PDB file of C-alpha atoms in Angstrom:
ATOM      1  CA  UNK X1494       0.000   0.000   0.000  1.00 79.00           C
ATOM      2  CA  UNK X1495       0.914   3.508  -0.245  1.00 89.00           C
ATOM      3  CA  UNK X1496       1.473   5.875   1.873  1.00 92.00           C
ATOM      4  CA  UNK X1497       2.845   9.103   3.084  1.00 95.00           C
ATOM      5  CA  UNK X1498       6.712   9.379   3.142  1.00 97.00           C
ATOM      6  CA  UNK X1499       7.598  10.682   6.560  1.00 97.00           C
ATOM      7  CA  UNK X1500      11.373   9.905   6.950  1.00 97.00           C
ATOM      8  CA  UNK X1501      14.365   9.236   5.178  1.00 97.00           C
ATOM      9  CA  UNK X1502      14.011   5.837   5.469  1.00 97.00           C
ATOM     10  CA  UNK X1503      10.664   5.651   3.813  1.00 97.00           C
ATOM     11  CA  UNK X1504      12.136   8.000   1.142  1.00 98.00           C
ATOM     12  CA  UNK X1505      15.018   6.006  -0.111  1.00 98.00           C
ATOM     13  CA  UNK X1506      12.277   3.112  -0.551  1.00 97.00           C
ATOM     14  CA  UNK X1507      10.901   4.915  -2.250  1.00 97.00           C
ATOM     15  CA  UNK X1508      12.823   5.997  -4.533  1.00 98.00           C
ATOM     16  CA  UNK X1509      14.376   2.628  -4.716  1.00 97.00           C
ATOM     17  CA  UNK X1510      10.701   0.800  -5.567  1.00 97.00           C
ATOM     18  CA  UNK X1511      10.900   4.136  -8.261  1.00 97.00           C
ATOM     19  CA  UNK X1512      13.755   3.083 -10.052  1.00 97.00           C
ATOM     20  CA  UNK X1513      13.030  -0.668  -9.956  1.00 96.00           C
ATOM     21  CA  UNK X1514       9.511   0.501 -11.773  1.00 96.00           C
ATOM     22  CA  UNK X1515      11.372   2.384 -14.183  1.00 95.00           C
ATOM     23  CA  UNK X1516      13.820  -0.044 -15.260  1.00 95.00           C
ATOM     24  CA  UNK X1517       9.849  -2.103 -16.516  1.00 93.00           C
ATOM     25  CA  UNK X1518       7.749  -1.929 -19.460  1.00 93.00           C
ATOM     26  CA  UNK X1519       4.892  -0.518 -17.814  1.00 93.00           C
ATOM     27  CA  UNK X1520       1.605  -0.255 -19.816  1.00 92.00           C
ATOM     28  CA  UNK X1521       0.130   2.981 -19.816  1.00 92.00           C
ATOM     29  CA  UNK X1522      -3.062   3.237 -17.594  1.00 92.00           C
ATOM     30  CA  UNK X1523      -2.013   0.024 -15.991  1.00 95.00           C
ATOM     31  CA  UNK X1524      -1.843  -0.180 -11.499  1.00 94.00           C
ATOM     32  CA  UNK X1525       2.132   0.149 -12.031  1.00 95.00           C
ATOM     33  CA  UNK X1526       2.058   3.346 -14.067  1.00 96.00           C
ATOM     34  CA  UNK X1527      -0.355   4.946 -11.403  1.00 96.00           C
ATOM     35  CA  UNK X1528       1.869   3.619  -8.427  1.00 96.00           C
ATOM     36  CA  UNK X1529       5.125   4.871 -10.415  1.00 97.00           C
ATOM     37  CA  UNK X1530       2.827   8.284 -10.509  1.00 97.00           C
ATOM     38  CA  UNK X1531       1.870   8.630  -7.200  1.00 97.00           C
ATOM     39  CA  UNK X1532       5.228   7.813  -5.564  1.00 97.00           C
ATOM     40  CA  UNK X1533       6.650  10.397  -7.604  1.00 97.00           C
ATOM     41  CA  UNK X1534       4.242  12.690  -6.523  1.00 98.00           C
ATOM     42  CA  UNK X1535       5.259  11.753  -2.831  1.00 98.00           C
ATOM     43  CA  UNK X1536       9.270  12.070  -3.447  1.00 98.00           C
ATOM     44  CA  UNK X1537       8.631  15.307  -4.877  1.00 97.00           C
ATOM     45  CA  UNK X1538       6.864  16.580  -2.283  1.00 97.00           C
ATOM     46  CA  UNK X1539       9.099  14.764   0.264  1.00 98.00           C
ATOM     47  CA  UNK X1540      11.932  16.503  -1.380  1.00 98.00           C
ATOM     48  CA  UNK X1541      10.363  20.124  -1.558  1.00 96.00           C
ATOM     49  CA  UNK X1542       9.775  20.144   2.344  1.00 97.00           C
ATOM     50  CA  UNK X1543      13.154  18.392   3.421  1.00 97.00           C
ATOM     51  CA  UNK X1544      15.443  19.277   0.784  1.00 97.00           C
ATOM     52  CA  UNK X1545      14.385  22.494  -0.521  1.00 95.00           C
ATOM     53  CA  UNK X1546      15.923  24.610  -3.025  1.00 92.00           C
ATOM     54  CA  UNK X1547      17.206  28.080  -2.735  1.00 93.00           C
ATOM     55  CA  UNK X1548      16.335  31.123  -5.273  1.00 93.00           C
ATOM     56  CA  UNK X1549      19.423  32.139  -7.324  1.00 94.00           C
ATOM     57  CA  UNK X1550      20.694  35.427  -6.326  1.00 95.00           C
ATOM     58  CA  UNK X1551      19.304  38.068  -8.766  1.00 97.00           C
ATOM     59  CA  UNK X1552      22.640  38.717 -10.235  1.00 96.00           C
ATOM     60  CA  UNK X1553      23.489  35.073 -10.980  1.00 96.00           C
ATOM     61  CA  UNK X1554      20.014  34.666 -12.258  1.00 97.00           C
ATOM     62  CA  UNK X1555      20.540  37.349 -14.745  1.00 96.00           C
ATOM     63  CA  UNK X1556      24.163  35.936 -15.857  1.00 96.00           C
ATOM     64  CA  UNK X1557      22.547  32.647 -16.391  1.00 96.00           C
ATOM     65  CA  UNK X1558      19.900  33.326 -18.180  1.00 97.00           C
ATOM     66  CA  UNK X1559      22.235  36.105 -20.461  1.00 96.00           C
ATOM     67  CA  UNK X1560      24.818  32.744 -21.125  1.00 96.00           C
ATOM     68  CA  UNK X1561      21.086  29.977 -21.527  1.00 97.00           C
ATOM     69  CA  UNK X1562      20.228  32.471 -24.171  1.00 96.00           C
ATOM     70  CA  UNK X1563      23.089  33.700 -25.658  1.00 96.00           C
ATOM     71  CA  UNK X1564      22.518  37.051 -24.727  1.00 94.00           C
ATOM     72  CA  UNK X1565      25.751  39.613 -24.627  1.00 92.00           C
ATOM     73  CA  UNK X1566      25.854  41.986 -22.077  1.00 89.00           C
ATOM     74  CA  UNK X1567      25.511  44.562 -24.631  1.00 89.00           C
ATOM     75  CA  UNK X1568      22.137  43.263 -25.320  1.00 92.00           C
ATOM     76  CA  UNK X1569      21.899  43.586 -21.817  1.00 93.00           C
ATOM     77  CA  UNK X1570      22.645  47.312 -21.419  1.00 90.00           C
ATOM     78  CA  UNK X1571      19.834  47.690 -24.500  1.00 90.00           C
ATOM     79  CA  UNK X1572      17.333  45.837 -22.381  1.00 89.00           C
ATOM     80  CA  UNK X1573      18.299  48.182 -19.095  1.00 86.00           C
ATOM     81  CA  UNK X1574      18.942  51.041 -20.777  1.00 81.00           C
ATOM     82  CA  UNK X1575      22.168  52.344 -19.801  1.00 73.00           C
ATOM     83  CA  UNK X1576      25.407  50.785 -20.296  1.00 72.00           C
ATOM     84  CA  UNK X1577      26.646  51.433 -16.609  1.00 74.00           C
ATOM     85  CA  UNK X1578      23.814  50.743 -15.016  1.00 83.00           C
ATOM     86  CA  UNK X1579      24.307  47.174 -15.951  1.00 88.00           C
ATOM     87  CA  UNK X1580      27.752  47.333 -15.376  1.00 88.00           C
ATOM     88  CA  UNK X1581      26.625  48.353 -12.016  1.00 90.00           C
ATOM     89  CA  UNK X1582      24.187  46.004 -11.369  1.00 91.00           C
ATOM     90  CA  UNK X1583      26.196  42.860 -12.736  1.00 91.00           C
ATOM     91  CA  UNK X1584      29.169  43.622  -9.723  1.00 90.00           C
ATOM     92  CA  UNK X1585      26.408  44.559  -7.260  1.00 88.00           C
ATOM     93  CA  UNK X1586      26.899  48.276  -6.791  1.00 91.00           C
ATOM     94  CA  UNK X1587      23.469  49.223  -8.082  1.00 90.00           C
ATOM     95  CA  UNK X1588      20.115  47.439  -7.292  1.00 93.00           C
ATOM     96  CA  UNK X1589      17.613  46.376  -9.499  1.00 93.00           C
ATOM     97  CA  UNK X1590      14.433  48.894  -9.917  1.00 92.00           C
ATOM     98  CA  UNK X1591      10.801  48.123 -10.201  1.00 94.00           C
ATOM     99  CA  UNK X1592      11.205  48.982 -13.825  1.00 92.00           C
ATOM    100  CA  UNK X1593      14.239  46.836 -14.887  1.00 93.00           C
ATOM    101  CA  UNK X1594      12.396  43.782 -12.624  1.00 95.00           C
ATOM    102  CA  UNK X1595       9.651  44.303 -15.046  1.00 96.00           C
ATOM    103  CA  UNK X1596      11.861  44.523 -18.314  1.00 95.00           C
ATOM    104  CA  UNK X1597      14.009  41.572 -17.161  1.00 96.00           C
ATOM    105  CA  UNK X1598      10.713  39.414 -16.108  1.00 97.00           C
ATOM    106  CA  UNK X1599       9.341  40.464 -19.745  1.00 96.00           C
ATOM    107  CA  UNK X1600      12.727  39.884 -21.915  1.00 95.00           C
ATOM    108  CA  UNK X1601      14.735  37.350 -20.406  1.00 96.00           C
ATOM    109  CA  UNK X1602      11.197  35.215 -18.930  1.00 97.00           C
ATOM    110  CA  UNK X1603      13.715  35.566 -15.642  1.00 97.00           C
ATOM    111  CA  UNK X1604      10.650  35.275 -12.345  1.00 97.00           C
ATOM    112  CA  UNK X1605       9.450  38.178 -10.605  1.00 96.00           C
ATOM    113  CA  UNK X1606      10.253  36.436  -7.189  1.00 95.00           C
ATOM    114  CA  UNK X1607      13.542  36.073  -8.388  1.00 97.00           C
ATOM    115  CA  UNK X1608      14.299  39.152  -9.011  1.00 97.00           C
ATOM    116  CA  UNK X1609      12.731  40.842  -6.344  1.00 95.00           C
ATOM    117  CA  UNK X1610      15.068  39.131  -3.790  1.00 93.00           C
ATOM    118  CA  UNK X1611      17.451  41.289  -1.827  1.00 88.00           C
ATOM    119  CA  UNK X1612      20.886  40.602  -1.918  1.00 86.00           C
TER     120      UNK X1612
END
């Protein structure tokens, strides 16, 4: 039976009956796909309580997402504005403003959240 994963034990079971699953040709619709489903949904959410993940730092969000997309930082100071200002905001001496949150969210597809983060 399944059940809630409350411990790192149960988790690496988990996981382990997971991968055992995976390695099997498993019919769609069948009992094994939906257990394979809903113990994924359970290490997931396992995972997001007990292992969570950090935001990026604005900055390092912005570099990424410049190098995923093949952005220059020229392209950059177009989307900003003003060449120094994203000089400035790359090495941290300048924050970002409502406005370049909102370009950067609309351009780059980089989250709000993100962005809005102090650092």
């Amino acid at each position: 039976m399944i059940a809630p994963i409350k411990n790192n034990i149960q988790y690496e079971q988990a996981l382990e009956h997971i991968y055992v699953l995976m390695q099997t040709d498993i019919a769609p619709d069948s009992l094994e796909s939906d257990e394979l489903e809903v113990l994924s949904i359970l290490v997931k959410e396992y995972e997001s309580v007990n292992f969570p993940i950090p935001k990026p730092n604005p900055v390092a969000a912005i570099k990424f997402r410049l190098e995923q997309l093949g952005i220059t930082e020229k392209e950059l100071s177009e989307i900003l504005g003003y060449r120094s200002r994203k000089s400035e905001i790359l090495s941290g001496k300048r924050k970002l403003s409502l406005g370049m949150i909102r370009k950067l969210n609309e351009t780059l597809h980089i989250p709000a959240d993100v962005l809005i983060q102090a650092y």
